[in-house]
Amino acid sequence: MISTARVHRLAVIRGDGIGPEVIDASLDVLAAAESMFGFSTEVTEISAGARHYLATGELWTPALQAQLRSHDAILFGAMGDPAVAPGILERGFILEMRRTFQQAVNLRPIKLYPGVATPIAGLTPERCDLVIVRENTEGSYVGRGSTVHAGTPNAVAVQESVNTRMGVERVVEFAFRLAERRGGTLTLCHKKNILVEAGTLWQSTVDELSARFPTVPVDYVHVDAFCFYLPTAPERFNVVVTDNLFGDIITDLGAAIQGGLGVAASANLNLDGSGPSMFEAIHGSAPDIAGRGWANPVGAILSTAMCLAHLGEGDAARAIEAAAVHVLAQLPATAGPGMGFSTAELGREIASLLQSGAPVSAVPGYSVMDDLAALR
Ligand code: IPM
Ligand code: MG
């Protein structure tokens, strides 16, 4: 008999700080989804992060790469600890993972969910429903540059931003396909009036690809203007494609508007099948609140849902999103002791709502959960 069981092999990197807490909550929700939606997962725990590095000196080893490569996807908690100098884990692990596995797109929805407090007075969920397509392997993140006369008054630091046609084209094409599915505008966000070389490459790529997507209106905004419009008029945007560093910065602003870093999710997508994609909340390890149960796991739980959507479990992904959003709407605060639930309790709350099969209102507006399987 041919087996029809759907088994997904997941590598799980809990990492440091609040990473393990938000991953534990996500795994509770994942287990509930498995029991409701008829698929199963094989989870491999990977030891990596600050403690592992301090004990072994290991970061992104060939053995680890081979192990991760044998999985269908990676769930990632967070990395970083005051005991490790800034940059070691970020550049030595996270960026290496994105680069080695060619996770070309970092997909980050900026969606204000109903009932979530936003610092922007009068903002409503209908007006804030966009997605950032962040280039994820190039730009200033390539780590190229040099310093001469370091530590002297004559020091010269050069930090390069590398943009390849191939790297730009693949994210622009992805963004067009996403905009086509959402029936929305594609906006290029850059600083082409100043960064003329890179900006021209980005704009000409958008212009050329636009011919293949005649139904998608195209727009352009400078990144500084984007930072003005995002809080004041987010309804101007639907799909926004942008450079790696701009995308890093504007998605923290987006997280603030959508209710905090604890709510914001992301997918680091490999587009050519050459390696696994990776799913992580956009927050860091937050060592200051680690171990207290104050972290909001919803960003990690929504990232887990994006992982399931990517693996073809769209129904489970949509149900997780709806359950998480239902619980989120009841919280008096989106993080910290004021949430009224600990991180673990929130995971259990969302898991048991999912498992109860109780009807929960569908999430209004666009959902990337509908797009991820189709955009592989
Ligand atoms: C993010 C983070 C990372 C980045 C760091 C931790 C390397 O800020 O995912 O947004 O700069 O991309
Ligand atoms: Mg960031």
GROMACS .gro file of C-alpha atoms in nm, residues 13-17 47-59 76 78-85 88-90 93 285 287:
model
   33
   13ILE     CA    1   1.744   2.565   1.681
   14ARG     CA    2   1.627   2.706   2.014
   15GLY     CA    3   1.937   2.922   2.061
   16ASP     CA    4   1.972   3.175   2.341
   17GLY     CA    5   1.776   3.408   2.567
   47SER     CA    6   2.252   2.268   1.977
   48ALA     CA    7   2.383   2.606   1.864
   49GLY     CA    8   2.417   2.959   1.993
   50ALA     CA    9   2.609   3.141   2.264
   51ARG     CA   10   2.640   2.858   2.518
   52HIS     CA   11   2.739   2.608   2.252
   53TYR     CA   12   2.993   2.852   2.110
   54LEU     CA   13   3.146   2.932   2.448
   55ALA     CA   14   3.174   2.562   2.531
   56THR     CA   15   3.304   2.436   2.194
   57GLY     CA   16   3.418   2.734   1.986
   58GLU     CA   17   3.189   2.604   1.711
   59LEU     CA   18   2.970   2.822   1.493
   76PHE     CA   19   1.491   2.918   1.465
   78ALA     CA   20   1.701   3.354   1.863
   79MET     CA   21   2.075   3.397   1.910
   80GLY     CA   22   2.286   3.637   2.110
   81ASP     CA   23   2.419   3.673   2.463
   82PRO     CA   24   2.611   3.945   2.649
   83ALA     CA   25   2.892   3.691   2.707
   84VAL     CA   26   2.966   3.678   2.332
   85ALA     CA   27   3.092   3.991   2.154
   88ILE     CA   28   3.012   3.687   1.634
   89LEU     CA   29   2.688   3.489   1.634
   90GLU     CA   30   2.503   3.723   1.401
   93PHE     CA   31   2.593   3.189   1.228
  285SER     CA   32   1.731   3.684   2.216
  287PRO     CA   33   1.861   3.846   2.739
   0.00000   0.00000   0.00000
